[in-house]
mmCIF file of N, CA and C in Angstrom:
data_model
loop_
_atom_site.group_PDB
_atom_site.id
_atom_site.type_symbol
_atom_site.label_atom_id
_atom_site.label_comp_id
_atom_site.label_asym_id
_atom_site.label_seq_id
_atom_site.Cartn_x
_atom_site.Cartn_y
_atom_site.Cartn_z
ATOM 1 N N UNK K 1 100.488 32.353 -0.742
ATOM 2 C CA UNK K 1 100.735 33.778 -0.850
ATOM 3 C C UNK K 1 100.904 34.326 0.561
ATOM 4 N N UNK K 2 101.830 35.535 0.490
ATOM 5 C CA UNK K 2 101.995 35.709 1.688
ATOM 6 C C UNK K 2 102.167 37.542 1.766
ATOM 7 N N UNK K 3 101.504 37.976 2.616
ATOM 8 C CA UNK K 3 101.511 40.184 2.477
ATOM 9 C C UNK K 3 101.030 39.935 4.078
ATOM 10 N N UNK K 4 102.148 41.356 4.103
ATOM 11 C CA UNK K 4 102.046 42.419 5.111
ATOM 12 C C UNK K 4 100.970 43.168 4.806
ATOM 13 N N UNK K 5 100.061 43.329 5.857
ATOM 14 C CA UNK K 5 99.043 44.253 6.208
ATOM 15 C C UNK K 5 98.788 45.318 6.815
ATOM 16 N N UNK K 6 98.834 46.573 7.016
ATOM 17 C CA UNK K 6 99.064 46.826 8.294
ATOM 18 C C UNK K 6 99.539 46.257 9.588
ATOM 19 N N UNK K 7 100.617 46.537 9.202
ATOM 20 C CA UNK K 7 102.037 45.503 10.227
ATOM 21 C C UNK K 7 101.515 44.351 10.466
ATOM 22 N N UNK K 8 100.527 43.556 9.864
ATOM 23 C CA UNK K 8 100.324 42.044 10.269
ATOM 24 C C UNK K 8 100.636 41.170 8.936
ATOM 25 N N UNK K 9 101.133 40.105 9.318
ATOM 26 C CA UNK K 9 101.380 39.050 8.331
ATOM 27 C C UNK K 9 99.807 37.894 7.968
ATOM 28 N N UNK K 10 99.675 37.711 6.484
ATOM 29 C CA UNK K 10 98.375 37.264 6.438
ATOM 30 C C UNK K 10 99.421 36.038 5.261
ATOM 31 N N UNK K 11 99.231 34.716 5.563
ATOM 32 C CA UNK K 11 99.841 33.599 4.541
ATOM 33 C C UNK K 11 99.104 32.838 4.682
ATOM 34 N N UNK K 12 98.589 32.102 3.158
ATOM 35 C CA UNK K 12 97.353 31.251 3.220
ATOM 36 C C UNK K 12 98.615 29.591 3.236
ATOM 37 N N UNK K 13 99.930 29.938 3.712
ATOM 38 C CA UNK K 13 100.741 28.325 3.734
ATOM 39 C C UNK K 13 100.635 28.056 5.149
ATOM 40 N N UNK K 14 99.845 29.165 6.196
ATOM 41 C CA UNK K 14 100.323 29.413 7.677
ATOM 42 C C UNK K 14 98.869 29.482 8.013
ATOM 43 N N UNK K 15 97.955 28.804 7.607
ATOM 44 C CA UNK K 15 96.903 29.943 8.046
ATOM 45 C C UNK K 15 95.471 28.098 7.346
ATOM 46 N N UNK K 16 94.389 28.338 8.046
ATOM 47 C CA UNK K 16 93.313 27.146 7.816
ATOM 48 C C UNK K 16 92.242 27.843 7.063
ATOM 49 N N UNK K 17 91.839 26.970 5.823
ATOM 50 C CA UNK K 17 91.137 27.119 5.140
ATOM 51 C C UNK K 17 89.426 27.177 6.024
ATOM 52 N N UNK K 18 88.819 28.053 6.034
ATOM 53 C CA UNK K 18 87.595 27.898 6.719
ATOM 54 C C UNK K 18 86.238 27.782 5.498
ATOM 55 N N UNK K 19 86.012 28.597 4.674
ATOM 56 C CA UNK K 19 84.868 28.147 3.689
ATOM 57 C C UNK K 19 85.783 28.569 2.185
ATOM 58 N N UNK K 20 85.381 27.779 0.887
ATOM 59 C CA UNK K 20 86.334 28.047 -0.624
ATOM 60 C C UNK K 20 85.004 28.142 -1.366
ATOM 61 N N UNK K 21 84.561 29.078 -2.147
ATOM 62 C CA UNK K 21 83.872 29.386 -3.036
ATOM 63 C C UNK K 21 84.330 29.145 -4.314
ATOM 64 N N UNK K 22 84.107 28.080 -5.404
ATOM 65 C CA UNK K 22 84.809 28.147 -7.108
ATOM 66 C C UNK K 22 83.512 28.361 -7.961
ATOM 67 N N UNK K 23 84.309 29.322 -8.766
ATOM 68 C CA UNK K 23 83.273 29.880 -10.090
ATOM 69 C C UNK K 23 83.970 29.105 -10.950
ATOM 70 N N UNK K 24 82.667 28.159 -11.893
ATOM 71 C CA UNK K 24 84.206 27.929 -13.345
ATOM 72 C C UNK K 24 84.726 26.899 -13.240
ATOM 73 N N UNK K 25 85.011 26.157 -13.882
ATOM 74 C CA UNK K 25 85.712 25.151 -14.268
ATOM 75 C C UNK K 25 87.371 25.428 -14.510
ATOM 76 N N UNK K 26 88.432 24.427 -13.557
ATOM 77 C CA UNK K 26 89.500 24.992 -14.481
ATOM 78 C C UNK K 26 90.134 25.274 -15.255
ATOM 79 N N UNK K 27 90.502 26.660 -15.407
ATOM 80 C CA UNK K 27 90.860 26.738 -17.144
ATOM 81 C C UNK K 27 89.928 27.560 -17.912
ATOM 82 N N UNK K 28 89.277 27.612 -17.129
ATOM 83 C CA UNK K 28 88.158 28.987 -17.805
ATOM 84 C C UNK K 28 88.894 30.387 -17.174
ATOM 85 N N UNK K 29 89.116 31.052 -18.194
ATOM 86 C CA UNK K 29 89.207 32.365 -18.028
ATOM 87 C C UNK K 29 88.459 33.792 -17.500
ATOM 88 N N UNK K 30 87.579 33.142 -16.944
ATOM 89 C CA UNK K 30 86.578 33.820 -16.360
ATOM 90 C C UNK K 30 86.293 33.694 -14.938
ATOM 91 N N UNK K 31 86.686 32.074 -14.723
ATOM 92 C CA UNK K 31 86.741 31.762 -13.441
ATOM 93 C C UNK K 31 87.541 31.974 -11.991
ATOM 94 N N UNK K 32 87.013 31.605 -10.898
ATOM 95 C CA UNK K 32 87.765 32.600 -9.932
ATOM 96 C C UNK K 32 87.100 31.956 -8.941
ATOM 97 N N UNK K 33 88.196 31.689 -7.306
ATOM 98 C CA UNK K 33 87.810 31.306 -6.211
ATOM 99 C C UNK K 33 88.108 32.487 -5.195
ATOM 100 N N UNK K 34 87.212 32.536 -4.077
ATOM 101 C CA UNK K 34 87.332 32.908 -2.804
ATOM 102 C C UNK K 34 87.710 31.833 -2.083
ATOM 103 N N UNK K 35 88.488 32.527 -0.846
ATOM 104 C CA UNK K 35 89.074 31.143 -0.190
ATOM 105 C C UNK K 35 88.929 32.015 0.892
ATOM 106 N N UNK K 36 87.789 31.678 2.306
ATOM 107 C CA UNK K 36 87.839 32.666 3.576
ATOM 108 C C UNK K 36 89.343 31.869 4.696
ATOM 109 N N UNK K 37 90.199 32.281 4.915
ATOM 110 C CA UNK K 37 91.285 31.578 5.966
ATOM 111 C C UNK K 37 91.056 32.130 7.243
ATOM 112 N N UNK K 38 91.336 31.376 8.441
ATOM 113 C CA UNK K 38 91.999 32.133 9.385
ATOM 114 C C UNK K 38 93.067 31.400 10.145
ATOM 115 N N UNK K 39 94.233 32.333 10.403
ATOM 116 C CA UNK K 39 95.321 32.532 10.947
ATOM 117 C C UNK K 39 95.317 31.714 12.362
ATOM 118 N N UNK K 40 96.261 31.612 12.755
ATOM 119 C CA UNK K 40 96.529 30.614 13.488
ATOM 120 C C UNK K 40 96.572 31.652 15.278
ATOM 121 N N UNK K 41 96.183 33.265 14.943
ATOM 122 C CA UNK K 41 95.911 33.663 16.053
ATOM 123 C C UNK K 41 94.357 34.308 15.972
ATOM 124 N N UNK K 42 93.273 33.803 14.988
ATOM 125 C CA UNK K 42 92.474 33.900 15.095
ATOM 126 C C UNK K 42 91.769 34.803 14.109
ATOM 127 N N UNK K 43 92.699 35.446 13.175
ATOM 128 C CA UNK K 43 92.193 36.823 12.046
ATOM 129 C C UNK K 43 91.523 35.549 11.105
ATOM 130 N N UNK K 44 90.884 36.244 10.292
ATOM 131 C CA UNK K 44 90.253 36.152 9.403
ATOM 132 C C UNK K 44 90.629 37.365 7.844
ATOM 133 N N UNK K 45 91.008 36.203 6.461
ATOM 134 C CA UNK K 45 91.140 36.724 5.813
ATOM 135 C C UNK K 45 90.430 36.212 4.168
ATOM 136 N N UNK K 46 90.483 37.152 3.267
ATOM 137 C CA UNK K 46 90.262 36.244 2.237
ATOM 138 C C UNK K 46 91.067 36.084 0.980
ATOM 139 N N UNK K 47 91.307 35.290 0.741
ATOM 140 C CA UNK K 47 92.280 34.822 -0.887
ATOM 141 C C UNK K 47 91.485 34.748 -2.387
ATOM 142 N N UNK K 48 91.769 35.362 -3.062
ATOM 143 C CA UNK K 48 91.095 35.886 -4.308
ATOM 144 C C UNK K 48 92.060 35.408 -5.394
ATOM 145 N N UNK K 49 91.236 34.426 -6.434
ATOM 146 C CA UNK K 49 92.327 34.663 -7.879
ATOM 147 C C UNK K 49 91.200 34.192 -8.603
ATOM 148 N N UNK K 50 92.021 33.836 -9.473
ATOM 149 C CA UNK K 50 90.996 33.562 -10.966
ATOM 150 C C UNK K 50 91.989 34.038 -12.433
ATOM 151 N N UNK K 51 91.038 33.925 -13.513
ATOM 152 C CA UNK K 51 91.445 33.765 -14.351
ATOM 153 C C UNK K 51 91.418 34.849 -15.539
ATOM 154 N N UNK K 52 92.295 35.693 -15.966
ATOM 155 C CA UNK K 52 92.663 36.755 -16.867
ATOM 156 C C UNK K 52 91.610 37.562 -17.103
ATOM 157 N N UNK K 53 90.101 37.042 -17.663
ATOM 158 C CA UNK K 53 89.323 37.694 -17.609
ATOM 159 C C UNK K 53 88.185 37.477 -16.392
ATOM 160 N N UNK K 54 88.610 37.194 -15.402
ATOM 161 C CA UNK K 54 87.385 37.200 -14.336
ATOM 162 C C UNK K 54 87.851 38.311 -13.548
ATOM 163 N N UNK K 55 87.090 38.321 -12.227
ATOM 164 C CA UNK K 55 87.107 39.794 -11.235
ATOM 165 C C UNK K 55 88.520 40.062 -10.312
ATOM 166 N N UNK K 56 88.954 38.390 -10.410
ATOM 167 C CA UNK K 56 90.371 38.531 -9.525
ATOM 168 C C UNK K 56 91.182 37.787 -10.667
ATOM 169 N N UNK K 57 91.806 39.346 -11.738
ATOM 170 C CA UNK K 57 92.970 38.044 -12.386
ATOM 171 C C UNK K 57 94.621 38.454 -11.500
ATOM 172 N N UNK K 58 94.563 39.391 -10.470
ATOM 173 C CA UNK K 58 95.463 38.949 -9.889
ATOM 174 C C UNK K 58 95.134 37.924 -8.352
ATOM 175 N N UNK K 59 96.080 37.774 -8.059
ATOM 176 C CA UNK K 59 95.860 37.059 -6.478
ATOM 177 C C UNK K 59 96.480 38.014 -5.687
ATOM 178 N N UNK K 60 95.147 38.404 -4.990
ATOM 179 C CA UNK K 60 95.074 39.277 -3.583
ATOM 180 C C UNK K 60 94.621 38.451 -1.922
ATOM 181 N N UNK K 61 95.188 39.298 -1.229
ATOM 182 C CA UNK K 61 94.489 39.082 0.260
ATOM 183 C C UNK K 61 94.133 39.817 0.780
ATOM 184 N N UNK K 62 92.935 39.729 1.154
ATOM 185 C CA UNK K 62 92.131 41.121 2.273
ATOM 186 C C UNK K 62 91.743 40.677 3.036
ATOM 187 N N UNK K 63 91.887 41.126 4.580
ATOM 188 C CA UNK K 63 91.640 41.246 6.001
ATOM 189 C C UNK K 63 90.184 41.458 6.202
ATOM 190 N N UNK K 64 89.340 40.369 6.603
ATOM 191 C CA UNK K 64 88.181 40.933 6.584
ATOM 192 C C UNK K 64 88.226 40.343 8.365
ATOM 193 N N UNK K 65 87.056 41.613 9.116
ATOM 194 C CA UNK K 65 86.578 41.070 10.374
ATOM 195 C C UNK K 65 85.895 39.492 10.665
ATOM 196 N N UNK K 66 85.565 39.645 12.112
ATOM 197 C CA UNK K 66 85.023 38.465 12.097
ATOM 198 C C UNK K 66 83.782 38.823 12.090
ATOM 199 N N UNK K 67 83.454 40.096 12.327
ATOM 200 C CA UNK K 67 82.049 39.969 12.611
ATOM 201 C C UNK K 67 81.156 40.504 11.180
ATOM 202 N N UNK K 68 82.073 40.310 10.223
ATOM 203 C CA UNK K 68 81.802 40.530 8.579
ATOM 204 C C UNK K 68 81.531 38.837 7.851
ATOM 205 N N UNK K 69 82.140 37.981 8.849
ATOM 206 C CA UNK K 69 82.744 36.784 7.925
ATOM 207 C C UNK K 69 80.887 36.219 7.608
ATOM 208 N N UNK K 70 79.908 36.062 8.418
ATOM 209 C CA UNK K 70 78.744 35.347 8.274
ATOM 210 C C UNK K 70 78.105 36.222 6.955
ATOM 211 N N UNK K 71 78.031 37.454 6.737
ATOM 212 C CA UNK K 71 77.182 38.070 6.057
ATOM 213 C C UNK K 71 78.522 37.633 4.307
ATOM 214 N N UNK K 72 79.475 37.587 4.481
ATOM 215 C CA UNK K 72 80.014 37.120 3.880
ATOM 216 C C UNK K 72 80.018 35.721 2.958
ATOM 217 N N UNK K 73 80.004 34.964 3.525
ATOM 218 C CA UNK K 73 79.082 33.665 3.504
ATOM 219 C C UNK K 73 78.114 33.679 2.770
ATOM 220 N N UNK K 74 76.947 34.062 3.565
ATOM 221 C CA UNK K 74 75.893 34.323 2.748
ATOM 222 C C UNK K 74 75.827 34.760 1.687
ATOM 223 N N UNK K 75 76.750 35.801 1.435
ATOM 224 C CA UNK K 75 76.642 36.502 -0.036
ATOM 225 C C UNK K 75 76.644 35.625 -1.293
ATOM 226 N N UNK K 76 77.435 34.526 -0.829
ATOM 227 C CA UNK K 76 77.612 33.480 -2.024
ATOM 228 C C UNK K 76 76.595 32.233 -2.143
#
């Protein structure tokens, strides 16, 4: 996936997987991954999907800081 951000480009085909969170088995409709990336000039973002009835049934990307990414982490 690939979005403009506030004039920045965020693509998880361009960009290194740093920590992947999976809920769910695949194929559950409920289920859903976080995927934290960062960019190859150093941003940090995260990739969201899942399944029709879970929290991400579309696939989004959001720009998160770096100095968000640890408490982030933790959350899971």
């Amino acid at each position: 996936m690939s979005i403009k951000i506030n004039g920045k480009w965020y693509d998880t085909a361009d960009s290194v997987v740093d920590k992947k969170f999976t809920y769910g088995v695949p194929g559950d409709p409920c289920g859903y991954e976080e995927t934290l990336y960062i960019t190859i000039d150093g941003r940090y973002f995260i990739y969201t999907y899942g399944g029709a009835q879970s929290k991400y049934p579309v696939e989004n990307i959001t720009p998160i800081d770096r100095e968000d990414v640890k408490s982030w982490i933790l959350s899971h």
